[in-house]
Amino acid sequence: MTITDKQLQFINLSILQTNQMIQYNITHYLRRNNMFTEEMVHTALQTWCDNVVAVGKVHAEGGDVKAFASQVLSDNYDYDNGKVLFKPTLTFGSQTFRPTKEGALSYFVGGNSDYPNDNGFKLKPWVKVWYSKEDFILNGELAIVQCNVHFIGEDDSHIFVNKSFVFKQCEDGKIRIILHQSSLPYQP
């Protein structure tokens, strides 16, 4: 028995459709069961990058940057519902770590006398932020991620930072950061 080209096309199309259906079902099963996926990692990283640009834009346009940045923290960090371990890039001494939303907000937008060395990192304004060389471990509702993040300022300045994140899929279905560590690359 010989298979015609048309029959072969039909068989190949059927296999492709079956594979797509299996992939769709696996992805939705993982999401429903609080299982992190690679797609969710990329979405979470891109959201973080986009929020850096958005905070600077609100500031540049004269908006209420403190309220906006506070909402970004609520939506993307788990300070309101749990615990966050945050080590910003440009912090030192007794204020190196920011375990509170107030401390994180100060790092983002400055203006808090309890954190006199904070100038508002996200106010620059940054016009383009992206990640590269990401790697990750998926573990149930968590994604452990390391990557490089590039920041381009309105003045064409460029900063390159090493990042580690732990993203958690929370009970409300949102993905939030529970660990954020940031450092400048080592230069011997």
CSV table of N, CA, C and O in Angstrom, one decimal, residues 60-135:
chain,number,residue,atom,x,y,z
A,60,ALA,N,9.0,61.7,35.2
A,60,ALA,CA,9.3,62.7,34.2
A,60,ALA,C,8.1,63.6,33.8
A,60,ALA,O,8.2,64.7,33.4
A,61,GLU,N,6.9,62.9,33.8
A,61,GLU,CA,5.7,63.6,33.4
A,61,GLU,C,5.0,64.4,34.6
A,61,GLU,O,3.9,64.9,34.4
A,62,GLY,N,5.6,64.4,35.7
A,62,GLY,CA,5.1,65.1,36.9
A,62,GLY,C,4.0,64.4,37.6
A,62,GLY,O,3.2,65.0,38.4
A,63,GLY,N,3.8,63.1,37.4
A,63,GLY,CA,2.8,62.3,38.1
A,63,GLY,C,3.2,62.0,39.5
A,63,GLY,O,4.2,62.3,40.0
A,64,ASP,N,2.3,61.3,40.2
A,64,ASP,CA,2.5,60.9,41.6
A,64,ASP,C,3.3,59.7,41.6
A,64,ASP,O,2.8,58.5,41.7
A,65,VAL,N,4.6,59.9,41.5
A,65,VAL,CA,5.5,58.7,41.4
A,65,VAL,C,5.6,57.9,42.6
A,65,VAL,O,5.7,56.6,42.5
A,66,LYS,N,5.4,58.4,43.8
A,66,LYS,CA,5.4,57.6,45.0
A,66,LYS,C,4.2,56.7,45.0
A,66,LYS,O,4.4,55.5,45.4
A,67,ALA,N,3.0,57.2,44.7
A,67,ALA,CA,1.8,56.3,44.7
A,67,ALA,C,2.0,55.2,43.6
A,67,ALA,O,1.6,54.1,43.8
A,68,PHE,N,2.5,55.6,42.4
A,68,PHE,CA,2.6,54.7,41.3
A,68,PHE,C,3.6,53.6,41.7
A,68,PHE,O,3.4,52.4,41.5
A,69,ALA,N,4.8,54.0,42.3
A,69,ALA,CA,5.8,53.0,42.6
A,69,ALA,C,5.3,52.1,43.8
A,69,ALA,O,5.6,50.9,43.8
A,70,SER,N,4.5,52.7,44.7
A,70,SER,CA,3.9,51.8,45.7
A,70,SER,C,3.0,50.8,45.2
A,70,SER,O,3.0,49.6,45.6
A,71,GLN,N,2.2,51.1,44.1
A,71,GLN,CA,1.4,50.2,43.5
A,71,GLN,C,2.2,49.1,42.7
A,71,GLN,O,1.8,47.9,42.8
A,72,VAL,N,3.3,49.5,42.1
A,72,VAL,CA,4.2,48.6,41.4
A,72,VAL,C,4.7,47.6,42.5
A,72,VAL,O,4.7,46.4,42.2
A,73,LEU,N,5.1,48.1,43.6
A,73,LEU,CA,5.6,47.1,44.7
A,73,LEU,C,4.5,46.2,45.1
A,73,LEU,O,4.7,45.0,45.3
A,74,SER,N,3.2,46.7,45.3
A,74,SER,CA,2.1,45.8,45.7
A,74,SER,C,1.8,44.8,44.7
A,74,SER,O,1.5,43.6,45.0
A,75,ASP,N,1.9,45.2,43.4
A,75,ASP,CA,1.5,44.3,42.4
A,75,ASP,C,2.6,43.2,42.1
A,75,ASP,O,2.3,42.1,41.6
A,76,ASN,N,3.9,43.6,42.3
A,76,ASN,CA,5.0,42.8,41.8
A,76,ASN,C,5.9,42.2,42.9
A,76,ASN,O,6.8,41.4,42.6
A,77,TYR,N,5.8,42.7,44.1
A,77,TYR,CA,6.6,42.2,45.2
A,77,TYR,C,5.6,41.7,46.3
A,77,TYR,O,4.5,42.3,46.4
A,78,ASP,N,6.0,40.7,47.1
A,78,ASP,CA,5.0,40.1,48.0
A,78,ASP,C,5.1,40.8,49.4
A,78,ASP,O,4.8,40.2,50.4
A,79,TYR,N,5.4,42.1,49.5
A,79,TYR,CA,5.5,42.8,50.8
A,79,TYR,C,4.1,42.8,51.5
A,79,TYR,O,4.1,42.7,52.7
A,80,ASP,N,3.1,43.0,50.8
A,80,ASP,CA,1.7,43.1,51.4
A,80,ASP,C,1.2,41.8,52.0
A,80,ASP,O,0.4,41.8,52.9
A,81,ASN,N,1.7,40.7,51.4
A,81,ASN,CA,1.1,39.4,51.8
A,81,ASN,C,2.1,38.4,52.5
A,81,ASN,O,1.7,37.4,53.0
A,82,GLY,N,3.4,38.8,52.4
A,82,GLY,CA,4.4,37.8,52.9
A,82,GLY,C,5.7,38.6,53.2
A,82,GLY,O,5.7,39.7,53.6
A,83,LYS,N,6.8,37.9,53.0
A,83,LYS,CA,8.1,38.4,53.2
A,83,LYS,C,8.9,38.5,51.9
A,83,LYS,O,8.8,37.7,51.1
A,84,VAL,N,9.7,39.6,51.8
A,84,VAL,CA,10.5,39.8,50.7
A,84,VAL,C,12.0,40.0,51.1
A,84,VAL,O,12.2,40.8,52.1
A,85,LEU,N,12.9,39.3,50.5
A,85,LEU,CA,14.3,39.6,50.7
A,85,LEU,C,14.8,40.4,49.5
A,85,LEU,O,14.8,39.9,48.4
A,86,PHE,N,15.2,41.7,49.8
A,86,PHE,CA,15.6,42.6,48.7
A,86,PHE,C,16.9,43.2,49.1
A,86,PHE,O,17.1,43.9,50.1
A,87,LYS,N,17.9,43.0,48.2
A,87,LYS,CA,19.2,43.7,48.3
A,87,LYS,C,19.4,44.5,47.0
A,87,LYS,O,19.8,44.0,46.0
A,88,PRO,N,19.1,45.8,47.1
A,88,PRO,CA,19.3,46.7,45.9
A,88,PRO,C,20.8,46.8,45.5
A,88,PRO,O,21.7,46.5,46.3
A,89,THR,N,21.0,47.3,44.3
A,89,THR,CA,22.3,47.4,43.8
A,89,THR,C,23.2,48.4,44.6
A,89,THR,O,24.3,48.1,44.9
A,90,LEU,N,22.6,49.6,44.8
A,90,LEU,CA,23.4,50.7,45.3
A,90,LEU,C,23.1,51.0,46.8
A,90,LEU,O,22.9,52.1,47.2
A,91,THR,N,23.2,50.0,47.6
A,91,THR,CA,22.9,50.2,49.0
A,91,THR,C,24.1,49.6,49.8
A,91,THR,O,24.9,48.8,49.3
A,92,PHE,N,24.3,50.1,51.1
A,92,PHE,CA,25.5,49.7,51.8
A,92,PHE,C,25.2,49.8,53.3
A,92,PHE,O,24.2,50.4,53.7
A,93,GLY,N,26.1,49.3,54.1
A,93,GLY,CA,26.0,49.5,55.6
A,93,GLY,C,24.7,48.9,56.2
A,93,GLY,O,24.2,47.9,55.7
A,94,SER,N,24.2,49.6,57.2
A,94,SER,CA,23.0,49.1,57.9
A,94,SER,C,21.7,49.1,57.0
A,94,SER,O,20.7,48.5,57.4
A,95,GLN,N,21.8,49.8,55.9
A,95,GLN,CA,20.6,49.9,55.0
A,95,GLN,C,20.8,49.1,53.7
A,95,GLN,O,20.1,49.3,52.7
A,96,THR,N,21.7,48.1,53.7
A,96,THR,CA,21.9,47.2,52.6
A,96,THR,C,20.7,46.5,52.1
A,96,THR,O,20.4,46.4,51.0
A,97,PHE,N,20.0,45.9,53.1
A,97,PHE,CA,18.9,45.1,52.8
A,97,PHE,C,17.6,45.8,53.1
A,97,PHE,O,17.5,46.6,54.0
A,98,ARG,N,16.5,45.5,52.3
A,98,ARG,CA,15.2,46.2,52.4
A,98,ARG,C,14.1,45.2,52.6
A,98,ARG,O,13.4,44.9,51.7
A,99,PRO,N,13.9,44.8,53.8
A,99,PRO,CA,12.9,43.8,54.1
A,99,PRO,C,11.5,44.4,54.2
A,99,PRO,O,10.5,43.6,54.3
A,100,THR,N,11.4,45.7,54.1
A,100,THR,CA,10.0,46.3,54.2
A,100,THR,C,9.7,47.0,52.9
A,100,THR,O,10.6,47.5,52.1
A,101,LYS,N,8.4,47.2,52.7
A,101,LYS,CA,7.9,47.9,51.5
A,101,LYS,C,8.4,49.4,51.6
A,101,LYS,O,8.8,50.0,50.5
A,102,GLU,N,8.4,50.0,52.8
A,102,GLU,CA,8.9,51.3,52.9
A,102,GLU,C,10.3,51.5,52.5
A,102,GLU,O,10.7,52.4,51.8
A,103,GLY,N,11.2,50.5,52.8
A,103,GLY,CA,12.6,50.6,52.4
A,103,GLY,C,12.7,50.4,50.9
A,103,GLY,O,13.6,51.1,50.3
A,104,ALA,N,12.0,49.5,50.3
A,104,ALA,CA,12.0,49.3,48.9
A,104,ALA,C,11.5,50.5,48.1
A,104,ALA,O,12.1,51.0,47.2
A,105,LEU,N,10.4,51.1,48.6
A,105,LEU,CA,9.9,52.3,48.0
A,105,LEU,C,10.9,53.5,48.0
A,105,LEU,O,11.1,54.2,47.1
A,106,SER,N,11.6,53.6,49.2
A,106,SER,CA,12.6,54.6,49.3
A,106,SER,C,13.8,54.4,48.3
A,106,SER,O,14.2,55.4,47.6
A,107,TYR,N,14.2,53.2,48.1
A,107,TYR,CA,15.2,52.9,47.1
A,107,TYR,C,14.7,53.3,45.7
A,107,TYR,O,15.5,53.8,44.9
A,108,PHE,N,13.5,53.0,45.4
A,108,PHE,CA,12.9,53.2,44.0
A,108,PHE,C,12.8,54.7,43.8
A,108,PHE,O,13.1,55.2,42.7
A,109,VAL,N,12.2,55.5,44.7
A,109,VAL,CA,11.9,56.9,44.5
A,109,VAL,C,12.5,57.9,45.4
A,109,VAL,O,12.3,59.1,45.2
A,110,GLY,N,13.3,57.5,46.4
A,110,GLY,CA,13.9,58.4,47.3
A,110,GLY,C,12.9,59.2,48.2
A,110,GLY,O,11.8,58.8,48.3
A,111,GLY,N,13.4,60.2,48.8
A,111,GLY,CA,12.6,61.1,49.6
A,111,GLY,C,12.2,60.7,51.0
A,111,GLY,O,11.2,61.2,51.6
A,112,ASN,N,12.9,59.7,51.5
A,112,ASN,CA,12.6,59.2,52.8
A,112,ASN,C,13.7,59.5,53.7
A,112,ASN,O,14.8,58.9,53.5
A,113,SER,N,13.5,60.3,54.8
A,113,SER,CA,14.6,60.7,55.7
A,113,SER,C,15.2,59.5,56.4
A,113,SER,O,16.3,59.6,56.9
A,114,ASP,N,14.5,58.4,56.5
A,114,ASP,CA,15.0,57.2,57.2
A,114,ASP,C,16.1,56.5,56.4
A,114,ASP,O,16.8,55.7,56.8
A,115,TYR,N,16.1,56.9,55.1
A,115,TYR,CA,17.0,56.3,54.1
A,115,TYR,C,17.7,57.4,53.4
A,115,TYR,O,17.5,57.7,52.2
A,116,PRO,N,18.6,58.2,54.1
A,116,PRO,CA,19.2,59.4,53.5
A,116,PRO,C,20.1,59.2,52.3
A,116,PRO,O,20.3,60.2,51.5
A,117,ASN,N,20.5,58.0,52.0
A,117,ASN,CA,21.4,57.8,50.9
A,117,ASN,C,20.6,57.4,49.6
A,117,ASN,O,21.2,57.2,48.6
A,118,ASP,N,19.3,57.2,49.7
A,118,ASP,CA,18.5,56.8,48.6
A,118,ASP,C,18.2,58.0,47.7
A,118,ASP,O,17.6,59.0,48.2
A,119,ASN,N,18.5,58.0,46.4
A,119,ASN,CA,18.2,59.0,45.5
A,119,ASN,C,17.1,58.7,44.5
A,119,ASN,O,16.7,59.5,43.7
A,120,GLY,N,16.5,57.5,44.6
A,120,GLY,CA,15.5,57.1,43.7
A,120,GLY,C,16.0,56.6,42.4
A,120,GLY,O,16.0,57.2,41.4
A,121,PHE,N,16.5,55.3,42.5
A,121,PHE,CA,17.1,54.7,41.4
A,121,PHE,C,16.2,54.6,40.1
A,121,PHE,O,16.6,54.8,39.0
A,122,LYS,N,14.9,54.5,40.3
A,122,LYS,CA,14.0,54.3,39.2
A,122,LYS,C,13.5,55.7,38.6
A,122,LYS,O,12.8,55.7,37.7
A,123,LEU,N,14.0,56.8,39.2
A,123,LEU,CA,13.6,58.1,38.7
A,123,LEU,C,14.4,58.6,37.5
A,123,LEU,O,14.1,59.6,36.9
A,124,LYS,N,15.4,57.9,37.1
A,124,LYS,CA,16.5,58.4,36.2
A,124,LYS,C,16.0,59.3,35.1
A,124,LYS,O,16.5,60.4,34.9
A,125,PRO,N,15.2,59.2,34.2
A,125,PRO,CA,14.3,58.2,33.7
A,125,PRO,C,15.1,57.2,32.8
A,125,PRO,O,15.9,57.6,32.0
A,126,TRP,N,14.8,55.9,33.0
A,126,TRP,CA,15.3,54.9,32.1
A,126,TRP,C,14.4,54.8,31.0
A,126,TRP,O,13.2,54.7,31.1
A,127,VAL,N,14.9,54.8,29.7
A,127,VAL,CA,14.1,54.7,28.6
A,127,VAL,C,14.0,53.3,28.0
A,127,VAL,O,13.1,53.0,27.2
A,128,LYS,N,15.0,52.5,28.3
A,128,LYS,CA,14.9,51.1,27.8
A,128,LYS,C,15.6,50.2,28.9
A,128,LYS,O,16.7,50.5,29.3
A,129,VAL,N,14.9,49.1,29.2
A,129,VAL,CA,15.5,48.2,30.2
A,129,VAL,C,15.1,46.8,29.6
A,129,VAL,O,14.0,46.5,29.2
A,130,TRP,N,16.1,45.9,29.6
A,130,TRP,CA,15.9,44.6,29.1
A,130,TRP,C,16.8,43.6,29.9
A,130,TRP,O,17.8,44.0,30.5
A,131,TYR,N,16.4,42.3,29.8
A,131,TYR,CA,17.2,41.3,30.5
A,131,TYR,C,17.9,40.4,29.4
A,131,TYR,O,17.4,40.3,28.3
A,132,SER,N,19.0,39.7,29.8
A,132,SER,CA,19.7,38.8,28.9
A,132,SER,C,20.3,37.7,29.7
A,132,SER,O,20.4,37.8,31.0
A,133,LYS,N,20.7,36.7,29.1
A,133,LYS,CA,21.5,35.6,29.7
A,133,LYS,C,20.8,35.0,30.9
A,133,LYS,O,21.4,34.7,31.9
A,134,GLU,N,19.4,34.9,30.8
A,134,GLU,CA,18.7,34.4,31.9
A,134,GLU,C,18.9,32.9,32.0
A,134,GLU,O,19.1,32.2,31.1
A,135,ASP,N,18.8,32.4,33.3
A,135,ASP,CA,18.8,31.0,33.5
A,135,ASP,C,17.9,30.8,34.7
A,135,ASP,O,17.7,31.7,35.5
